Structures are given as structure tokens and as C-alpha cells.
XYZ file of C-alpha atoms in Angstrom:
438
model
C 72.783 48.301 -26.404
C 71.579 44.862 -26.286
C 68.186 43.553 -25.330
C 66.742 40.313 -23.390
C 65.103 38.455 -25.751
C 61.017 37.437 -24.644
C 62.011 33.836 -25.225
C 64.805 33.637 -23.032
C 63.957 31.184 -19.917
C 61.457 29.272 -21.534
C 61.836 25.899 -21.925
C 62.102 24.771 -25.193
C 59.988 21.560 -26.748
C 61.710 19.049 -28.659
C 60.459 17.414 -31.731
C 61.207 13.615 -30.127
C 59.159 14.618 -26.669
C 56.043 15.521 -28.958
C 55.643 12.269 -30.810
C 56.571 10.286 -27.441
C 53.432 12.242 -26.184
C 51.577 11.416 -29.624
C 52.607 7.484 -29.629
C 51.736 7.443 -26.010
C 48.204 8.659 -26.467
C 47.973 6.309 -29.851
C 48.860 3.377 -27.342
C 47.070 4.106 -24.833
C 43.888 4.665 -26.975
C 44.083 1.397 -28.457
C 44.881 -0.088 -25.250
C 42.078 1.374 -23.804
C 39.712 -0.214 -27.582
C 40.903 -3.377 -26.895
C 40.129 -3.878 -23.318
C 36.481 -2.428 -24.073
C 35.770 -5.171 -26.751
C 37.473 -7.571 -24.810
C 35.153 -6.501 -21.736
C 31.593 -6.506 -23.971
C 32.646 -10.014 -24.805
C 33.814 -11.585 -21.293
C 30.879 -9.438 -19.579
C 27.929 -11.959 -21.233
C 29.713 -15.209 -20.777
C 30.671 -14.266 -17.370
C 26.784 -13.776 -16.778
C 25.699 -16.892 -18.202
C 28.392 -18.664 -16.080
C 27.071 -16.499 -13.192
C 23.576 -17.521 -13.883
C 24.730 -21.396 -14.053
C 26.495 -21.322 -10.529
C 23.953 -19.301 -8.357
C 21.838 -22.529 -8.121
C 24.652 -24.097 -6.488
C 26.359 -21.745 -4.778
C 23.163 -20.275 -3.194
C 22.754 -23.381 -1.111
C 25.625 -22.545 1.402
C 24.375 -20.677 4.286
C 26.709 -18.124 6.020
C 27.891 -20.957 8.219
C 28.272 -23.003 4.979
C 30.673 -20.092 4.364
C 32.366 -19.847 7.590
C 33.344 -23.668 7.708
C 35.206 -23.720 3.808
C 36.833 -20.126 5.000
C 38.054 -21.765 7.780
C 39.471 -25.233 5.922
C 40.911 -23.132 3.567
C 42.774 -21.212 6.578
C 43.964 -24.119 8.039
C 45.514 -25.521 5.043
C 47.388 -22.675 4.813
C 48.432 -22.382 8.382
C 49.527 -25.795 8.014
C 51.257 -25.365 5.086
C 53.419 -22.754 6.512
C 53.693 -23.538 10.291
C 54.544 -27.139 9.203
C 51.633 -27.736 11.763
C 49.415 -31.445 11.301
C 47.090 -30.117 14.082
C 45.850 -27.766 10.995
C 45.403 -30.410 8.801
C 42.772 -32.469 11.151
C 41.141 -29.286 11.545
C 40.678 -28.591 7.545
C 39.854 -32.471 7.314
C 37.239 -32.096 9.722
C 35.615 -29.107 8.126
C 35.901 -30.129 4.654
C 34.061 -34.003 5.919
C 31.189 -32.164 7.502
C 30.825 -30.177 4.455
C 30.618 -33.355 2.283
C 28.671 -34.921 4.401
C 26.454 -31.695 4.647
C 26.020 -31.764 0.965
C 24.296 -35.429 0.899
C 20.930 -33.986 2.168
C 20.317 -31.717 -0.425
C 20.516 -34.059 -2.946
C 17.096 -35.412 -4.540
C 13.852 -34.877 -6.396
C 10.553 -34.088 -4.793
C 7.443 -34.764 -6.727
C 5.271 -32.657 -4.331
C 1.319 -31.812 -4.563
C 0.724 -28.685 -2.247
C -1.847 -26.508 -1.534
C -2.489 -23.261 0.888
C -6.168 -22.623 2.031
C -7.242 -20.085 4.223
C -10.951 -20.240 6.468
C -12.362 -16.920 6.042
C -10.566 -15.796 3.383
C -12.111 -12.203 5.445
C -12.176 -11.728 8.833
C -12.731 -8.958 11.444
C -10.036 -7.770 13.562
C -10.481 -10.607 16.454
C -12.388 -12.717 14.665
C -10.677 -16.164 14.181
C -8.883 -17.704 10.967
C -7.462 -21.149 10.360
C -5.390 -22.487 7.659
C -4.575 -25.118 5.601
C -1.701 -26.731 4.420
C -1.855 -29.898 2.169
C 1.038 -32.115 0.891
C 0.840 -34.863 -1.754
C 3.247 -37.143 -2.994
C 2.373 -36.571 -7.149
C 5.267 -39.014 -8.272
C 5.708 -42.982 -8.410
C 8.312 -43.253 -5.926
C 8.287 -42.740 -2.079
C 9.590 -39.546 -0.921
C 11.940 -38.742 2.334
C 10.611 -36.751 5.122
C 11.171 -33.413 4.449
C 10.627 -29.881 6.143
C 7.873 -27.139 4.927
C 8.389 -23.416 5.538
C 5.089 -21.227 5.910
C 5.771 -17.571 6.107
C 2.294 -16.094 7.465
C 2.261 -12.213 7.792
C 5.305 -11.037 10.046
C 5.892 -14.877 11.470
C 6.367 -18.365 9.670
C 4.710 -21.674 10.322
C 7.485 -24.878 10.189
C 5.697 -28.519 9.762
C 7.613 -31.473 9.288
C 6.394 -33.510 6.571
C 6.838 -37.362 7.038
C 7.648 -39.943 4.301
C 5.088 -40.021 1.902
C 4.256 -42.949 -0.502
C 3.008 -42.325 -3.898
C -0.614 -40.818 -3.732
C -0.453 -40.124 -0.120
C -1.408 -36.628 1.536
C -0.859 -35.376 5.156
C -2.278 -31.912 5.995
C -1.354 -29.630 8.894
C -3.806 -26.766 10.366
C -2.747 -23.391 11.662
C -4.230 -20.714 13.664
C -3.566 -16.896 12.011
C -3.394 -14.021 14.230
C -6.364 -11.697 13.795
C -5.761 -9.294 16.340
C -5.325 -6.464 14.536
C -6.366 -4.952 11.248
C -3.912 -6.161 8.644
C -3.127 -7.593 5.129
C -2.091 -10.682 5.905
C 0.445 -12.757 3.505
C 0.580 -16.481 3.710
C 2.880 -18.374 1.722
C 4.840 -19.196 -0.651
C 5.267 -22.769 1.000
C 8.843 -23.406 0.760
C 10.282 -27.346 1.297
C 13.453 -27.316 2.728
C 16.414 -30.064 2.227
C 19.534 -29.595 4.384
C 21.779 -30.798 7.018
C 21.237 -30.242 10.729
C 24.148 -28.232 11.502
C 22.469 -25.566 8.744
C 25.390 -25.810 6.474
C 23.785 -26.167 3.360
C 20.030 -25.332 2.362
C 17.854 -25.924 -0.464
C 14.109 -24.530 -1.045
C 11.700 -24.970 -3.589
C 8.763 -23.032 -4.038
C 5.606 -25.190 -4.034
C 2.639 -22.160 -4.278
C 2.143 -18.752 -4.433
C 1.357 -16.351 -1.953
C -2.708 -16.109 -0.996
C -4.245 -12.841 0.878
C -6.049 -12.965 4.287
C -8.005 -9.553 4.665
C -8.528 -8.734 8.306
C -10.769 -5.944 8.210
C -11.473 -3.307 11.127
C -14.183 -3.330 13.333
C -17.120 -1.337 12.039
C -20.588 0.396 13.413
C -23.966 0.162 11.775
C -24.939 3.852 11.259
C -28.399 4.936 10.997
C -30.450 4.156 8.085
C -30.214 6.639 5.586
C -26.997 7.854 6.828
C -28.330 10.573 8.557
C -25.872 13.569 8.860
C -24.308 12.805 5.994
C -26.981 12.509 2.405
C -29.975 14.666 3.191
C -31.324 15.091 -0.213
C -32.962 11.952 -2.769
C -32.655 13.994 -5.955
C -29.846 16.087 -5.472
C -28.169 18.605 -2.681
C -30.152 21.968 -3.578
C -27.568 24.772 -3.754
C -28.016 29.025 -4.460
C -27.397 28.787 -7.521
C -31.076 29.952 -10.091
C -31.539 28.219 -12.977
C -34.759 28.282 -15.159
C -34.895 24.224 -15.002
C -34.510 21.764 -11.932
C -36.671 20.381 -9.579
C -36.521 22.633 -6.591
C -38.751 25.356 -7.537
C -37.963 29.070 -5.751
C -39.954 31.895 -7.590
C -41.488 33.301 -10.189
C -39.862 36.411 -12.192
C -41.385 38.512 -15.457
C -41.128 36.825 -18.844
C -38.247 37.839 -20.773
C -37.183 37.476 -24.648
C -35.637 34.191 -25.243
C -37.471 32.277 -22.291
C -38.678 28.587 -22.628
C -42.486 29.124 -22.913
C -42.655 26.011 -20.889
C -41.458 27.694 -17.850
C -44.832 29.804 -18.340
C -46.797 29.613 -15.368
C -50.237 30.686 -16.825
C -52.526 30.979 -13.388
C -50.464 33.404 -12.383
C -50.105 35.068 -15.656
C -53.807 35.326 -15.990
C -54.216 36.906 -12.864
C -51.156 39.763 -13.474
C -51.923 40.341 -16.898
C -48.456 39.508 -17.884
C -46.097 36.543 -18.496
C -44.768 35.162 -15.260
C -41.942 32.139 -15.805
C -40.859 29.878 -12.790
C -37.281 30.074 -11.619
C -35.984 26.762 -9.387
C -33.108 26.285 -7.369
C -30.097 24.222 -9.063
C -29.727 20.771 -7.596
C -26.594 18.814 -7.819
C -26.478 15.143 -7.492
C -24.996 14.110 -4.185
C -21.307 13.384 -4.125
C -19.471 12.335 -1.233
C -15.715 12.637 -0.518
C -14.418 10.477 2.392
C -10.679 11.353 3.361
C -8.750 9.619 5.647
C -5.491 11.550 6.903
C -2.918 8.579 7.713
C 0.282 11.216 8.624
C 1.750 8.895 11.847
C 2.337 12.540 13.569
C -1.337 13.450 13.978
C -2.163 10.715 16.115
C -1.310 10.184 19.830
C -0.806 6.016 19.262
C -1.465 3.010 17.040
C -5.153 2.570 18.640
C -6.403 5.983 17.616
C -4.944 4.866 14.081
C -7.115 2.341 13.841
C -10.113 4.032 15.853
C -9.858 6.659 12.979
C -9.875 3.284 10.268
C -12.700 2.083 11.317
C -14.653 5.409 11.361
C -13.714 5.651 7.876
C -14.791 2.265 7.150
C -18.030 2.857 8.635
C -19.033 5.987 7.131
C -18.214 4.600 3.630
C -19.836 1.241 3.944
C -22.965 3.121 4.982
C -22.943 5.375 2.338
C -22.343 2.704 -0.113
C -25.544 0.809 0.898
C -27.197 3.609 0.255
C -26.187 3.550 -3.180
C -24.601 7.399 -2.835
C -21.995 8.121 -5.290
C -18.753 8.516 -3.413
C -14.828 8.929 -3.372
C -12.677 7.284 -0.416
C -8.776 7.817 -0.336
C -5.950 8.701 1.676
C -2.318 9.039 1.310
C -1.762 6.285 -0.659
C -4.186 6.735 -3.118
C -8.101 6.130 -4.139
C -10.085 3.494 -2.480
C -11.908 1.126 -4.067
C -15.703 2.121 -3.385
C -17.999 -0.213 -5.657
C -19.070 -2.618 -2.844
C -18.834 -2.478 0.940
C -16.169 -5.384 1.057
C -14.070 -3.612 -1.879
C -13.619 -0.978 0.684
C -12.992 -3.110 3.440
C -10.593 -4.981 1.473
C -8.518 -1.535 0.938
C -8.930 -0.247 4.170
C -6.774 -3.301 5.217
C -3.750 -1.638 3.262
C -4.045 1.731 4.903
C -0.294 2.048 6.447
C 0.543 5.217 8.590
C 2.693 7.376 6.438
C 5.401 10.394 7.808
C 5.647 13.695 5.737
C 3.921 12.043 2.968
C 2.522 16.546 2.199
C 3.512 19.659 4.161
C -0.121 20.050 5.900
C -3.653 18.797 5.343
C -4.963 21.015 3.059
C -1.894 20.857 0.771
C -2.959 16.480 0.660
C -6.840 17.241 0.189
C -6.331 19.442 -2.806
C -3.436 17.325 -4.585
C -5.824 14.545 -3.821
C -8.440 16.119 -5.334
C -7.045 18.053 -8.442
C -9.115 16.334 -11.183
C -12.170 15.422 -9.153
C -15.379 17.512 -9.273
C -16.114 19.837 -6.437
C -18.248 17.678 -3.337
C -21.559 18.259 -2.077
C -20.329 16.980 1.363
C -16.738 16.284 2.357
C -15.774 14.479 5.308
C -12.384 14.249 6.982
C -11.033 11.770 9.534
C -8.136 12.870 11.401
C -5.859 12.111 14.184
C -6.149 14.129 17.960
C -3.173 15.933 17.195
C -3.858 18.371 14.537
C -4.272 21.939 15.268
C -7.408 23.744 14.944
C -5.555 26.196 12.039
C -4.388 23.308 10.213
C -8.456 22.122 10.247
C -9.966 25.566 9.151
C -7.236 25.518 6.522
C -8.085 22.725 5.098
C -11.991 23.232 5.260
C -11.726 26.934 2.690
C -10.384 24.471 0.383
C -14.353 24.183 -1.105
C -16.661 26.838 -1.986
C -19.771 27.418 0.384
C -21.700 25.054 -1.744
C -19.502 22.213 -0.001
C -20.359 20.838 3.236
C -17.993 19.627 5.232
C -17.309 17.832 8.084
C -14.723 17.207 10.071
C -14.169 13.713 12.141
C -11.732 14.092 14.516
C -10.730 10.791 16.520
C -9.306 11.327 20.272
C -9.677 8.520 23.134
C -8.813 10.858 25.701
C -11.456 13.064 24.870
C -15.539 13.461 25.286
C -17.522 13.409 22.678
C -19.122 15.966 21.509
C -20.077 18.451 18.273
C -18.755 21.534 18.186
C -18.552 24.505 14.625
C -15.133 24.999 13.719
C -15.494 27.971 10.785
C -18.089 27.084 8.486
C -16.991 23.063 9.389
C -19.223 20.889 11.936
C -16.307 19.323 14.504
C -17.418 15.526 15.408
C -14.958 14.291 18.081
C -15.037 10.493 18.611
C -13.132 8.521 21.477
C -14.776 5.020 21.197
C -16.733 3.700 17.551
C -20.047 3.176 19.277
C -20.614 6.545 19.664
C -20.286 7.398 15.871
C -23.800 6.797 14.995
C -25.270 9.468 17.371
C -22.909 12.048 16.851
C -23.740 11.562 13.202
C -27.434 11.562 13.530
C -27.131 15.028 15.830
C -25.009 15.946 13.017
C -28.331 15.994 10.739
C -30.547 17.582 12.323
């Protein structure tokens, strides 16, 4: 009987067809060396060369563009239609082009300056600038164009032909209207042709700041309602040294015999030490909450700005130590204007943390617990979302609570252990705050 051997059906490997495979993967291999050593040494001169034809090449404008892409077109169509109306066309093109590229030739030996009148300003308040143009060199320069970008906008001044040593200036008006950070330069002068073929800038200055900071109140002196205490917030917690005296207890081993109050001893007949209440010096934390969803428009944004800007400006005078942030970080709280200054940058922010309280305490990991915190919001966070965010202190933390809402009246109301100050216009900050106090 006969069997079916395992093998059978298989198909059997050659010895050639295994070093075809073997060479192939040699070749390929060294193929694959060579165009990697080839590549690391193309790759730098092909950057260099890059680097040497930007300049040039970064003077056509898209049109610039469109006009050689369509020569280069019509030479073709000509070319293989047999067609001469293609070849005027191309002609055309190509002599605008040339003739384009005679206005950006030349040097300018330029002297300018950017000044700005305030370099601060309230929101309304009004700002002028400066710009001044010199002719540094020896020669007479062509009348040129100057580029301003201010904030959102740009300024355009045409600059006329300038003999050596002569300036020209040219004044414009910045828009104040709203709180802002405003950004004016750099000035830019522009050479080019006037169908916007070509175009070539240089970069004359830097860019200068105009702060346009919100509209504050004056809030009583003292800042009533918000530091109630000269040498420190007095809290529950007994110690056997402080200021704020509470009681007196029996003597016990290990006491400071300064703490002895002797009248009282003499009269018991036994050792009587004083116990105070701890004080804490008063720190402050101002919050702002800039999430774009918990406010009903742009104007209660900047309502709720400018309560923060008040409330910290006023507590800086008073020389109370104090933290200021929001969502984009710590303000800057050594002099009224540094705050001002930041408060310019504050930018509405969407899902920047999950709720309130989850941005209060990763705000305030690493700080030291407050003796008062204060909160501005928007109208449209919940009551929950407020109480949750108010447990994030211990009792010995005041807090309050400043919620901004045009549409509603103002009024104080206790939300948990929280005091509720709701605010529809900024003049009426300084009473609620001083009703707040009492």
C-alpha cells in the first residue's frame, strides 16, 4: 500500500529565485543609501538657494502670479494652435510685468518714527498719533507709500519726495471706543506698480502699545465691604499670642510666663494666662470669570471688566495685599495702572475649564488660602454652579460673589454662606459694596 507523501502539492523553492530575492533586497538597500545621502546633501543647498530667492520672488502678488501663468499659457496655446493672437496676448502680459518690475527698484534712506498721545487712555477717551518720515541719506528720494496697521484697521499716507534732511509728518485719530490692546505699527513703505503686480515693503519701526483701559468707579475710601480689619482679619482659631485678645484660661506647664496676667492672678489665687484670637494678615483674591457662555453680550463683558478693575485699583490704594487673575493667567497687581494695563488683555475665552469651581481651584493650587475672595461673573451662571464654587474655602474665607446683569436690579442677596452683589450699571458698585460692609 502506498502513501501520499506530506510534501506533495507544495510548491517547491528554487535556489536561483532565493538569491534573485537576496540581490533584489541588496539593490534596493543601496538604492535606497544612496538616495538618502544624496537627499542630506541637496536638502541644505536647496535651502540656501530657497533662502536667496524668497526676497525676490516674494514681491509678486497673486495677480503678479496670475499675469506670468497666463503668458506662459498663451505661449503655449500659440505654439500649438499656430495662433499669433496668443502671442500679443503673452507679449502684453510679459511688458506689463517688466514694466511692473521698474517701481520696485531703489534704495530708501528713511528716518521714521511712531508716537502715540496718551500712550493710556480710557475707553472713549481720545488718542492721536504720530507718524514722522525723514530723508537720512544724501540723495533725494521718490514719493513713496507708508502702510500703518493700527489695531484691526491700517492707516495709508502718501509720502512725497523728500530732499536730504527733510521730514513730513502725518497725524491720525485711534479708535478708543472700546477697551482694547491696541497695536500700531510696524510702518511698512511700500514700492510697486499701480496695477498691484509687484510689491515691496520694508519695515521702518517696531510695533508700539496703546492701552485703552475700561471705565472705572471710585469706591469708598477704605474699600468698605471688602478689608475690614488694619492688623489682620481675626479668625476662630486660639492661639496664646496675637493681638486680638479673647480670654483668660488656668496656667498650665510649659506656658510663656509672659502671657501671665497677674491682677487677675492675685485676685484667684492662681495663675491665669491670656488666650487671643489668631489674626491673619488680609489677603485678597480678585477673580474674574471670562468663559464667553456666562454672559448674555459683549457689554456685560466689559461691565464685568470694569468691576474688576475697580475693585482692584481700590484695593491697591489701599496698600492691601492682593491676587487678580482670570483665565489667562495672574494679573499684574503692584500699581493701579499695572492692572489696568492687564485688564486691557482680558479676551473672552470658550471651555477654557469644565465649571467655575474646577478654574478657581486650578487657579489657585499653590496660593495660600484668602481672607476674602471675590468673584465677578457673567448673568448666566446658575446658582449651583455659584455655591459650588464658594465651598471651595474653609469658613475662615469670605467670599463674595459679583454677579454682573444689565437686565437686572440691583440688589444683595445670601447665596450659602456667599453675599450675592448683582450689578447692572458701574455706578452702582460703590453702594452695593458699602451695604456689603456693614
Amino acid at each position: 500500500m502506498t502513501t501520499d507523501s506530506p510534501a506533495r502539492g507544495r510548491r517547491r523553492r528554487t535556489p536561483g529565485a532565493d538569491q534573485a530575492r537576496i540581490a533584489a533586497e541588496l539593490v534596493g538597500g543601496a538604492l535606497a543609501r544612496a538616495a538618502g545621502a544624496v537627499t542630506s546633501r541637496v536638502a541644505p543647498l536647496g535651502r540656501a538657494v530657497g533662502r536667496r530667492i524668497a526676497p525676490v520672488v516674494g514681491v509678486v502678488s497673486t495677480l503678479g502670479w496670475i499675469v506670468l501663468a497666463s503668458a506662459a499659457a498663451s505661449i503655449v496655446l500659440a505654439v500649438w494652435l499656430g495662433w499669433a493672437e496668443f502671442v500679443y496676448i503673452a507679449a502684453t502680459l510679459l511688458a506689463a510685468f517688466v514694466i511692473a518690475a521698474a517701481f520696485v527698484f531703489g534704495r530708501s534712506t528713511y528716518r521714521v518714527g511712531i508716537e502715540l498721545n496718551p500712550r493710556r487712555v480710557v475707553a472713549g477717551g481720545r488718542a492721536l498719533g504720530r507718524l514722522t518720515v525723514a530723508n537720512s541719506g544724501s540723495r533725494p528720494v521718490l514719493p513713496t507709500r507708508m502702510e500703518l496697521p493700527v489695531g484691526e484697521g491700517q492707516a495709508d499716507f502718501t509720502i512725497p519726495r523728500l530732499a536730504p534732511g527733510a521730514e513730513t509728518e502725518e497725524l491720525f485719530a485711534v479708535p478708543t471706543e472700546r477697551r482694547a490692546l491696541i497695536l500700531a505699527g510696524p510702518a511698512l513703505s511700500v514700492r510697486g506698480d499701480q496695477l498691484g503686480l509687484l510689491r515691496r515693503t520694508n519695515q521702518w519701526t517696531e510695533q508700539i502699545e496703546l492701552f485703552v483701559h475700561p471705565k472705572t468707579v471710585r469706591l469708598a475710601a477704605t474699600a468698605r465691604g471688602l478689608v475690614r480689619d488694619l492688623e489682620g482679619q481675626t479668625t476662630k482659631v486660639i492661639t496664646d499670642s496675637d493681638l486680638a485678645f479673647h480670654a483668660l484660661r488656668t496656667y498650665e506647664p510649659g506656658d510663656d510666663i509672659r502671657n501671665v496676667h497677674w491682677r487677675t492672678s492675685a485676685r484667684t489665687g492662681q495663675l491665669m494666662v491670656r488666650q487671643y484670637q489668631e489674626t491673619r494678615r488680609s489677603q485678597l483674591l480678585l477673580a474674574f470669570d471670562a468663559e464667553r457662555p456666562h454672559f448674555a453680550s459683549d457689554d456685560e463683558f466689559e461691565l464685568g471688566v470694569s468691576v474688576l478693575a475697580s475693585v482692584g485699583c481700590q484695593v491697591i490704594r489701599e496698600e492691601t495685599e492682593i491676587r487678580a487673575l482670570w483665565q489667562g493667567g495672574p494679573m499684574r497687581v503692584e500699581t493701579p495702572t499695572a492692572l489696568l494695563d492687564d485688564s486691557c488683555r482680558i479676551q473672552s475665552v470658550d471651555g477654557a475649564h469644565p465649571t467655575l469651581r474646577e478654574f478657581l481651584r486650578q487657579a489657585t493650587l499653590r496660593l495660600p488660602a484668602p481672607s476674602l475672595a471675590v468673584t465677578v461673573v457673567g448673568s448666566q451662571v446658575d446658582a449651583a454652579e455659584l455655591r459650588g464654587a464658594s465651598a471651595l474655602w474653609s469658613t475662615d474665607t469670605e467670599t463674595i460673589v459679583i454677579r454682573v446683569d444689565e437686565a437686572a436690579e440691583p440688589r444683595l442677596t445670601r447665596l450659602g454662606r456667599s453675599m450675592l452683589i448683582t450689578v447692572s450699571a458701574l455706578p452702582e458698585l460703590p453702594s452695593l459694596l458699602k451695604r456689603a460692609g456693614r
